[in-house]
Coordinates of C-alpha atoms in Angstrom, one line a residue:
X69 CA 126.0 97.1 88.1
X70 CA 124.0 96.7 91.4
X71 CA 120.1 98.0 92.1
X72 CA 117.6 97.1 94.4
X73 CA 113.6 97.8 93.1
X74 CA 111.4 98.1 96.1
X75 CA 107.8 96.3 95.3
X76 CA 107.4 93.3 93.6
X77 CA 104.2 94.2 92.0
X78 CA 103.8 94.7 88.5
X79 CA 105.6 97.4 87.6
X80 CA 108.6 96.0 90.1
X81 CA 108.8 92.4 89.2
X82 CA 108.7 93.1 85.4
X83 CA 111.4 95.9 85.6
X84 CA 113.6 94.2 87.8
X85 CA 113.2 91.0 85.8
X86 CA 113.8 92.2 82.5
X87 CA 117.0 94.6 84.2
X88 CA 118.5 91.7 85.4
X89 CA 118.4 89.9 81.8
X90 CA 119.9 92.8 80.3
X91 CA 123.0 91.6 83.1
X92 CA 122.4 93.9 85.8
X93 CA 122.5 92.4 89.2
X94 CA 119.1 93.0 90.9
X95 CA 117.6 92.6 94.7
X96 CA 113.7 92.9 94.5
X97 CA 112.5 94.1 98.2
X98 CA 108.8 93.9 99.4
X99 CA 107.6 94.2 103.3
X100 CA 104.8 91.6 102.3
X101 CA 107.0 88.1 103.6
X102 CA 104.3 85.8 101.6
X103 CA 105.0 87.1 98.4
X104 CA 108.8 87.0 98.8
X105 CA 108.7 83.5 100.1
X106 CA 106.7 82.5 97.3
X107 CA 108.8 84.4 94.4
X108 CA 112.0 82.6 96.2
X109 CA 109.8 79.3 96.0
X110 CA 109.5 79.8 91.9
X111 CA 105.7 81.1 92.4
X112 CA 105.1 84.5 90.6
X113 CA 102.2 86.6 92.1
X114 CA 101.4 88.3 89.1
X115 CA 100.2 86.6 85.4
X116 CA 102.3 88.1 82.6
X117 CA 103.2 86.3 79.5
X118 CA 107.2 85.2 79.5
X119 CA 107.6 86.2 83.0
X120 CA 107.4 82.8 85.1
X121 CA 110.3 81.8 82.7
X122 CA 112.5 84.9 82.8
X123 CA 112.0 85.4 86.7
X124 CA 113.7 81.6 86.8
X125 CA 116.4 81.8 84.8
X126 CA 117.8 85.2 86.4
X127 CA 117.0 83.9 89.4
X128 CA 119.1 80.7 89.1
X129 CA 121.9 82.9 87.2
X130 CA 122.5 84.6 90.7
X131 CA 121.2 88.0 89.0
X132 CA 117.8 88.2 90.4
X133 CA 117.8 88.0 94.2
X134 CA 114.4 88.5 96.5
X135 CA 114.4 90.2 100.1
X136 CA 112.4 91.4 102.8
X137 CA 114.8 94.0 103.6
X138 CA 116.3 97.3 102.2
X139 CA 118.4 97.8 104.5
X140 CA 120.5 95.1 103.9
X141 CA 121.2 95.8 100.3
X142 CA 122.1 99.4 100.2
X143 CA 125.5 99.2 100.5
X144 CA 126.1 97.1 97.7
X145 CA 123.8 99.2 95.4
X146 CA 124.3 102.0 93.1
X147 CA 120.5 102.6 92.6
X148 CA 117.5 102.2 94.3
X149 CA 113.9 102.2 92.2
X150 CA 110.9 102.4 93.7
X151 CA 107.8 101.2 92.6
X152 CA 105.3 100.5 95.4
X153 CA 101.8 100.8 94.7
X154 CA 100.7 104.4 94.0
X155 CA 96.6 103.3 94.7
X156 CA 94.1 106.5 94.9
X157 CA 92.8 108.1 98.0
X158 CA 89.4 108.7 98.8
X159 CA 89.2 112.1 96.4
X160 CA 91.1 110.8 93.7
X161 CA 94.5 111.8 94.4
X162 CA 97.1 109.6 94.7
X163 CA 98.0 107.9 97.7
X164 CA 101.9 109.0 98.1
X165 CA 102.0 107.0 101.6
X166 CA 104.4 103.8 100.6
X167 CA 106.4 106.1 98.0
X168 CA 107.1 108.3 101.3
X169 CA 107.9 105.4 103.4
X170 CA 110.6 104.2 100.8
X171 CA 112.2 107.2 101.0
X172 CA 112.3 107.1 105.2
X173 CA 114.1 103.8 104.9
X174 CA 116.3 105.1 102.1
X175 CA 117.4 107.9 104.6
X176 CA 117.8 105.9 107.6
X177 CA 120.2 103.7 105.8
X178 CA 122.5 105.0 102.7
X179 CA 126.0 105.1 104.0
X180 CA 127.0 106.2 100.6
X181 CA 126.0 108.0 97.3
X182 CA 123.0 106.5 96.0
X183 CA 120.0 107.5 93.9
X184 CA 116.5 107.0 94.8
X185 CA 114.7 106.7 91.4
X186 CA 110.4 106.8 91.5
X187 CA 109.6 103.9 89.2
X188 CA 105.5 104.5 90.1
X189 CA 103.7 106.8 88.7
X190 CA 103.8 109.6 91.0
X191 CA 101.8 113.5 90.7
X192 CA 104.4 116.4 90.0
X193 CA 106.5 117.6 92.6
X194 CA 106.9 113.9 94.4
X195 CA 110.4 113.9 94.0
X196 CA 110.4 117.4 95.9
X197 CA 108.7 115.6 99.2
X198 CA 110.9 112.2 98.6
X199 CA 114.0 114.5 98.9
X200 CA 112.7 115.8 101.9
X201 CA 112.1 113.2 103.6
X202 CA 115.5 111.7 102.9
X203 CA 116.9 114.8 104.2
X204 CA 115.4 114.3 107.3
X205 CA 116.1 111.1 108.0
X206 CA 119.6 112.4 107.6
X207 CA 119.3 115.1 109.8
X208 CA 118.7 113.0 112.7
X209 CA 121.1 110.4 112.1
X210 CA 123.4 113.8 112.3
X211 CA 125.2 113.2 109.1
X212 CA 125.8 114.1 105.8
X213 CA 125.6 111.6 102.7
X214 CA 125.2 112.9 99.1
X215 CA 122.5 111.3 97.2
X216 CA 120.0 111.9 94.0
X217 CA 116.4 111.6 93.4
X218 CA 114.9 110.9 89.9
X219 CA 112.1 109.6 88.0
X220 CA 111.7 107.4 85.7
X221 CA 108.0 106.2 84.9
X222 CA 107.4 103.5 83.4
X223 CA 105.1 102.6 80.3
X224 CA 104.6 98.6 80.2
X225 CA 101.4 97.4 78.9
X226 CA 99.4 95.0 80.8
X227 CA 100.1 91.3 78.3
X228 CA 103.1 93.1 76.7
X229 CA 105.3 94.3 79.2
X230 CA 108.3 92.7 78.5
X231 CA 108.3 93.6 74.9
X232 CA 107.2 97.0 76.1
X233 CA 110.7 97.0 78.5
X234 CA 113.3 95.3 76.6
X235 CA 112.1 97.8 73.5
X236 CA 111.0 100.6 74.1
X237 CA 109.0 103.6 72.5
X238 CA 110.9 105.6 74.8
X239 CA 112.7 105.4 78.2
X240 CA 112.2 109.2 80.1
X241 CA 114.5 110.1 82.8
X242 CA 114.0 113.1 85.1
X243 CA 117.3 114.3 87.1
X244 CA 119.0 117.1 88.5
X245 CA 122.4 116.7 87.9
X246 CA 124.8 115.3 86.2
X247 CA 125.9 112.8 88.6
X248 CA 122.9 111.3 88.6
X249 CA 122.6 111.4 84.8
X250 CA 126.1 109.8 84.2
X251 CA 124.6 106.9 86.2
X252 CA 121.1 106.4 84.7
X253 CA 123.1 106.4 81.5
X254 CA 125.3 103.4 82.4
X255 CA 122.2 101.8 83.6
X256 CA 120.5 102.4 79.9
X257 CA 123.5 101.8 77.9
X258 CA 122.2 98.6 76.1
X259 CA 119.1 100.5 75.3
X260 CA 121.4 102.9 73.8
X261 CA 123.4 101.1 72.3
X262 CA 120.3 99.6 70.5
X263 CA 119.1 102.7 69.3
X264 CA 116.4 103.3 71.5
X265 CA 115.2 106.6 72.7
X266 CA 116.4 107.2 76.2
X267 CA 115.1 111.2 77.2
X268 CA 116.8 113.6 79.9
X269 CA 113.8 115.8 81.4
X270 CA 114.0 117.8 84.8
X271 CA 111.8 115.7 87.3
X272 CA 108.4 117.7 87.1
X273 CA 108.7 117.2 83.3
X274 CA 109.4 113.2 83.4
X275 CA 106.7 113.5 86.4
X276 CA 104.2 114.9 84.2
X277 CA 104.9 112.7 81.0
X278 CA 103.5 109.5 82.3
X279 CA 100.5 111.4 83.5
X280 CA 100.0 112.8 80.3
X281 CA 100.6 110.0 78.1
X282 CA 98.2 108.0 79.8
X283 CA 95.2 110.8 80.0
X284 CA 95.9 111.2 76.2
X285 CA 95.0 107.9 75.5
X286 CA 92.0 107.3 78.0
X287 CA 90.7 110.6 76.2
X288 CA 91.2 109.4 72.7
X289 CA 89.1 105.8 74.1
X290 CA 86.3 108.4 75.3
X291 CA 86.1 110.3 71.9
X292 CA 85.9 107.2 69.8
X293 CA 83.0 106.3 72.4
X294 CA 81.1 109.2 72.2
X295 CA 81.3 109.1 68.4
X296 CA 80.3 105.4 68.0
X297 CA 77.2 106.2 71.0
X298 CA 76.2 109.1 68.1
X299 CA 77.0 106.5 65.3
X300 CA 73.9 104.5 66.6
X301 CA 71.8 107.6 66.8
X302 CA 72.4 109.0 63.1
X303 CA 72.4 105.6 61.5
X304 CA 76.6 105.6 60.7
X305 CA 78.7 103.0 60.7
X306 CA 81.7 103.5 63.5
X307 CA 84.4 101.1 62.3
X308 CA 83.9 103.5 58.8
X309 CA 84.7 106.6 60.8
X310 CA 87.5 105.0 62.7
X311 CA 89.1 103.9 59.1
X312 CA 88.4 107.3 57.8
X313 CA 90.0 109.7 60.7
X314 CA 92.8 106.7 61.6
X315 CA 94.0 107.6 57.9
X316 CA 94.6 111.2 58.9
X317 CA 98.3 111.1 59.4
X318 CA 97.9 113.9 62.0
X319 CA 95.4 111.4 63.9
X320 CA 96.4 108.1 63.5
X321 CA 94.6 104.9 64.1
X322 CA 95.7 103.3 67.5
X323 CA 93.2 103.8 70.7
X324 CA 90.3 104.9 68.3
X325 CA 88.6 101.7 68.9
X326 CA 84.6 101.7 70.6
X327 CA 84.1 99.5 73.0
X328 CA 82.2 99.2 76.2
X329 CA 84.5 101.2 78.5
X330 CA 88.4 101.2 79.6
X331 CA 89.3 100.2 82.9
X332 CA 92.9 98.5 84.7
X333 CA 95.3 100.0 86.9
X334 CA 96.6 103.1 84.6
X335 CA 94.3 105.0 82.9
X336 CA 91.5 105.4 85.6
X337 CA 93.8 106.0 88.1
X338 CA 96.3 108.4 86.4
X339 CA 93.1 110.3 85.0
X340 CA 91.7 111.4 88.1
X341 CA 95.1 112.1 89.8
X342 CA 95.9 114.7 86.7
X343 CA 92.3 116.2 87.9
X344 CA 93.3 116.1 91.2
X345 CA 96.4 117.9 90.6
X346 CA 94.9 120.4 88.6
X347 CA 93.0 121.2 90.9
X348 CA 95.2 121.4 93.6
X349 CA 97.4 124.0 92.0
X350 CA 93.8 126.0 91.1
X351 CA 93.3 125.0 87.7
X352 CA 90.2 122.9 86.2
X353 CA 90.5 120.0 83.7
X354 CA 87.4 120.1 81.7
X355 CA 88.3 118.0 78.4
X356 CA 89.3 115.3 81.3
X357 CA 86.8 115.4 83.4
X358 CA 84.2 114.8 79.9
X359 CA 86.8 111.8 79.2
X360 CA 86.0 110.4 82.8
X361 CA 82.7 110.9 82.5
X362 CA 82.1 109.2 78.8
X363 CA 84.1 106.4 80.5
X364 CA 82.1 105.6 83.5
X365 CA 78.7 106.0 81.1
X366 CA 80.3 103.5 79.0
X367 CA 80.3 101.0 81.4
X368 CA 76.6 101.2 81.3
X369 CA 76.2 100.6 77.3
X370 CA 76.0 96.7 77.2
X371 CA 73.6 96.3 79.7
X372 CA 71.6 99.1 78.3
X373 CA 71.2 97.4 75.4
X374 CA 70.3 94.1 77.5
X375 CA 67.8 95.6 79.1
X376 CA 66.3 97.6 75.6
X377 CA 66.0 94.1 74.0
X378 CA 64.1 92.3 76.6
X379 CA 61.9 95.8 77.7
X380 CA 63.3 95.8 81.3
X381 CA 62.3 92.3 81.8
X382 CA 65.5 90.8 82.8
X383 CA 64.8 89.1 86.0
X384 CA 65.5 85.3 85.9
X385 CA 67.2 85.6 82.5
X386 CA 70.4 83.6 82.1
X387 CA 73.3 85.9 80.9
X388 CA 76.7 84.4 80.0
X389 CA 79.8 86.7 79.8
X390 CA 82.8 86.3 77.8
X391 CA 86.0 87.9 79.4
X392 CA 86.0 89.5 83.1
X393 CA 89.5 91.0 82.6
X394 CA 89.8 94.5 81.7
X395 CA 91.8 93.7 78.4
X396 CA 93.0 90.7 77.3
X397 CA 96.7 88.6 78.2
X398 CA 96.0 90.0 81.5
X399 CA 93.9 88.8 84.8
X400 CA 93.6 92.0 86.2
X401 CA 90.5 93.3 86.8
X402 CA 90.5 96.5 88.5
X403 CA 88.1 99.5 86.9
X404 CA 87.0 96.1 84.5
X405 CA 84.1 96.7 82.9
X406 CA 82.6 93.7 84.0
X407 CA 82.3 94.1 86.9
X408 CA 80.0 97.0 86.7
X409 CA 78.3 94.8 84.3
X410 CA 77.5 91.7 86.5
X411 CA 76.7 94.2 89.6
X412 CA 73.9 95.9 87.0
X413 CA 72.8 92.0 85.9
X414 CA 72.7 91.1 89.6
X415 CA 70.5 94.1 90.4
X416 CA 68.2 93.0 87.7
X417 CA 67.8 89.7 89.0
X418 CA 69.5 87.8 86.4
X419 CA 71.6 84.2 86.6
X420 CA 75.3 85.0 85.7
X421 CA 77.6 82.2 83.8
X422 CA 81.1 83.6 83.0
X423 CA 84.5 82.7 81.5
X424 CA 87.3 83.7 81.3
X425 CA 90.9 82.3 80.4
X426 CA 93.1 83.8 82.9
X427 CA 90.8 86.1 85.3
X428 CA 88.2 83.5 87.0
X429 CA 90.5 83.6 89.9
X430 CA 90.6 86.7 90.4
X431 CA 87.0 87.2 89.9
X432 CA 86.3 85.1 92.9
X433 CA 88.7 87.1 94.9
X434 CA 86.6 90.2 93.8
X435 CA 83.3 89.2 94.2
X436 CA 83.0 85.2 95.3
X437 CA 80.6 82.9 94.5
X438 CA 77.8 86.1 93.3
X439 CA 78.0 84.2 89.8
X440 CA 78.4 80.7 88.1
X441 CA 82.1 80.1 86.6
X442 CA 81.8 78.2 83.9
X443 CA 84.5 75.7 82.8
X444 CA 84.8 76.7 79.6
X445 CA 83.7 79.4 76.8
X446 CA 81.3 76.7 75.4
X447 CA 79.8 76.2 79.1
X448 CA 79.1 79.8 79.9
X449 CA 76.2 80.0 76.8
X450 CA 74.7 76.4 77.6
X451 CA 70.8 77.8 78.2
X452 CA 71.8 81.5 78.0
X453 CA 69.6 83.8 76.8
X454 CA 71.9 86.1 75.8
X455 CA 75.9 86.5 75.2
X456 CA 78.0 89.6 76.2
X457 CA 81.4 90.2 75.0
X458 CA 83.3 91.8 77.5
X459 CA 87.0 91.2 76.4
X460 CA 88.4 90.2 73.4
X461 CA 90.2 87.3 73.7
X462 CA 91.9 85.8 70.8
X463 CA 90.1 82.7 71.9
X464 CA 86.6 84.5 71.5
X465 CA 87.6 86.0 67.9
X466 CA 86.5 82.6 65.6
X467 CA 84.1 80.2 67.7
X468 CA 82.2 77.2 66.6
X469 CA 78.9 79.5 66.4
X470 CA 77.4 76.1 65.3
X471 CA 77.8 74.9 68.6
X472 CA 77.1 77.9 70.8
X473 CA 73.8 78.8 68.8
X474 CA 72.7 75.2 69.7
X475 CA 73.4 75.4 73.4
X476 CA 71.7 78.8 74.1
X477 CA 68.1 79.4 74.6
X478 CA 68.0 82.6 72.4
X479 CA 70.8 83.2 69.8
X480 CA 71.4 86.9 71.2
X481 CA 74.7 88.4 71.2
X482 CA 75.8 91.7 72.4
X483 CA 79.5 92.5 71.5
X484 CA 81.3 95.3 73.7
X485 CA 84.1 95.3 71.8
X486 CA 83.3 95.0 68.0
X487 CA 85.1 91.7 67.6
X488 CA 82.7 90.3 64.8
X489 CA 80.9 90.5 61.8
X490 CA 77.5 91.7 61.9
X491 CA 76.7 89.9 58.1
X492 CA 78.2 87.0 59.3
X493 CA 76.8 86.9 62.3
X494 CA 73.0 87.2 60.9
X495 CA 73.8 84.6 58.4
X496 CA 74.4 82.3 61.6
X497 CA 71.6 83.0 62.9
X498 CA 72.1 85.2 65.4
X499 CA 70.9 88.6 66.3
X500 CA 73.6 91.2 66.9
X501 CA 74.3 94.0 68.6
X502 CA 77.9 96.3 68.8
X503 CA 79.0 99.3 69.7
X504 CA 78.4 102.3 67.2
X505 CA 75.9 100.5 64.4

């Protein structure tokens, strides 16, 4: 089976990767020339565990190709995904612009019966404009070709995503006819095959699924932060409550974990976009709006506590910071925490030192030289008066706290994600603070 998946970002390079393993013969397309020449050139542009070596070997099996051009491909395809970037506009909605322009190229080309499948996440009732468009592309060429639109978001976790793709919770598939059902059946017959769930919806519901999924679990992050910020207040112990309610069958224990605030490409994103909607079609989203509002508070907590400790005298204080990444096996650091943390220690006047494994990089691409990058976890404390946990690392989880409480200047640590003991921790000499205790 042929398909081409416009967008070699995240979502496409995983997707088409891992389809092209499962055998299917796959043409990634981007406008951006660079990245294509680089990807043909064995370079990925995105840092996912597995992927450098998966991209390779399809790519020197023949079933992986790379292009600059749609065009050229549709003939030989059965199935086109796209998943260009779906970034927010100015008030939160999302930007539909490159999904649009997909779907002009898509028109001006097909010569035969092809589906357009919307890989991004996309508000309800894209599919409606993208099938418009295509229309009237065909319109002016004066012809008539039969084609399908569908949707089919996707749900890969940042550090997990080929696990999350080759098996899945759940593959959704909105379409509107049979055609175009028989085909996205083919496509998923090994996932079949293997027993996983692959779901028929009508577009608006497989639309609305990713959307929902997502806001689901931002607002489950929020709750467990508001409980853990009243934790604090009435003296209770947060990882007790999380045990207690995560036992509840009805509940369950996955996202109820405190921490300092979510952030990364999904959750912010697809949380104000579901407002936006709502809005849009006259409706108001009050328990989301309180979830994006606990959030962005959030952000605040760890240098709230900083700046308790010391009594607002911060300026000239050395702060080192463990993890810039928004989670960890990731280096992407959009809505991260941290930086709304280093912008709040720079304000204060303090002298940043940070680490972290896999997102220093990108860090300097975000903000430049603003703080010190530290060589190691080890060099970020040297002098510090005080350690913030950011991300948890699997690196950060057991250090040698021998060594670090010899290189700071005051054995302070301030943990925004609850990744050690606090016994422990006073037994090494060091005073602690978490989230929610």
């Amino acid at each position: 089976m042929n398909i081409a998946i416009v967008g070699t970002g995240y979502v496409g390079l995983v997707s088409g990767t891992c389809f092209a393993e499962m055998g299917v013969n796959v043409t990634c397309v981007d406008v951006n020339e660079e990245k294509i020449h680089s990807l043909l050139n064995g370079q990925i542009p995105i840092y996912e565990p597995g992927l450098d070596e998966m991209v390779l070997r399809n790519y020197q099996e023949g079933r992986l190709k790379f292009t600059t051009d749609l065009a050229s491909c549709l003939d030989d395809v059965d199935i086109v995904f796209s998943a260009v970037g779906t970034p927010p506009d100015e008030d939160g909605s999302a930007d539909l612009q490159y999904v649009l322009m997909v779907a002009r190229t898509f028109g001006q080309y097909i010569n035969k019966y092809t589906i357009l499948v919307t890989k991004s996440t996309v508000p309800v009732g894209t599919a409606k404009k993208v099938k418009e468009v295509i229309k009237e592309e065909l319109s002016k060429r004066g012809i008539d070709i039969p084609f399908d639109v569908a949707s089919n978001p996707e749900f890969l976790k940042e550090g997990a995503a080929i696990k999350d793709f080759m098996s899945p919770d759940r593959v959704v598939v909105g379409v509107e006819s049979d055609k175009a059902k028989e085909l996205m059946s083919k496509l998923y017959r090994p996932f079949l095959l293997n027993n996983f769930r692959v779901i028929f919806t009508d577009i608006p519901s497989a639309e609305m699924i990713k959307y929902a999924a997502n806001s689901m679990l931002a607002t489950r992050i929020s709750f467990m932060n508001d409980i853990a910020n009243l934790c604090e207040l009435v003296g209770a112990d947060v990882n007790m409550v999380r045990k207690g309610i995560g036992s509840d069958s009805r509940i369950g224990s996955k996202f109820l974990y405190p921490g300092c605030g979510y952030g990364g490409s999904c959750f912010p994103k697809d949380v104000k976009a579901l407002i936006k909607t709502a809005e849009k079609n006259g409706y108001s989203m009050g328990v989301l709006k309180a979830v994006e509002e606990v959030n962005e508070n959030q952000k605040y907590v760890l240098f709230n506590k900083l700046y308790r400790y010391y009594n607002g005298e911060l300026n000239g204080k050395a702060i080192a910071l463990w993890g810039l990444a928004f989670k960890p096996e990731t280096d992407d650091m959009r809505e991260a925490t941290a930086l709304v943390t280093i912008k709040q220690l720079l304000d204060a006047g303090c002298i940043i030192k940070v680490y972290d494994p896999v997102a220093m990089n990108e860090c300097k691409r975000k903000i430049g030289e603003a703080v010190i990058y530290a060589t190691d976890m080890y060099d970020a404390v040297l002098d510090a008066d005080a350690l913030l946990i950011l991300t948890e690392w699997k690196q950060f989880r057991l250090p040698s706290w021998g060594v670090v409480g010899k290189s700071m200047k005051k054995c302070l640590v301030i943990d925004g994600r609850n990744i050690y003991d606090a016994e422990e921790m006073k037994g090494n000499g060091f005073e602690y603070y978490c989230i929610g205790k």
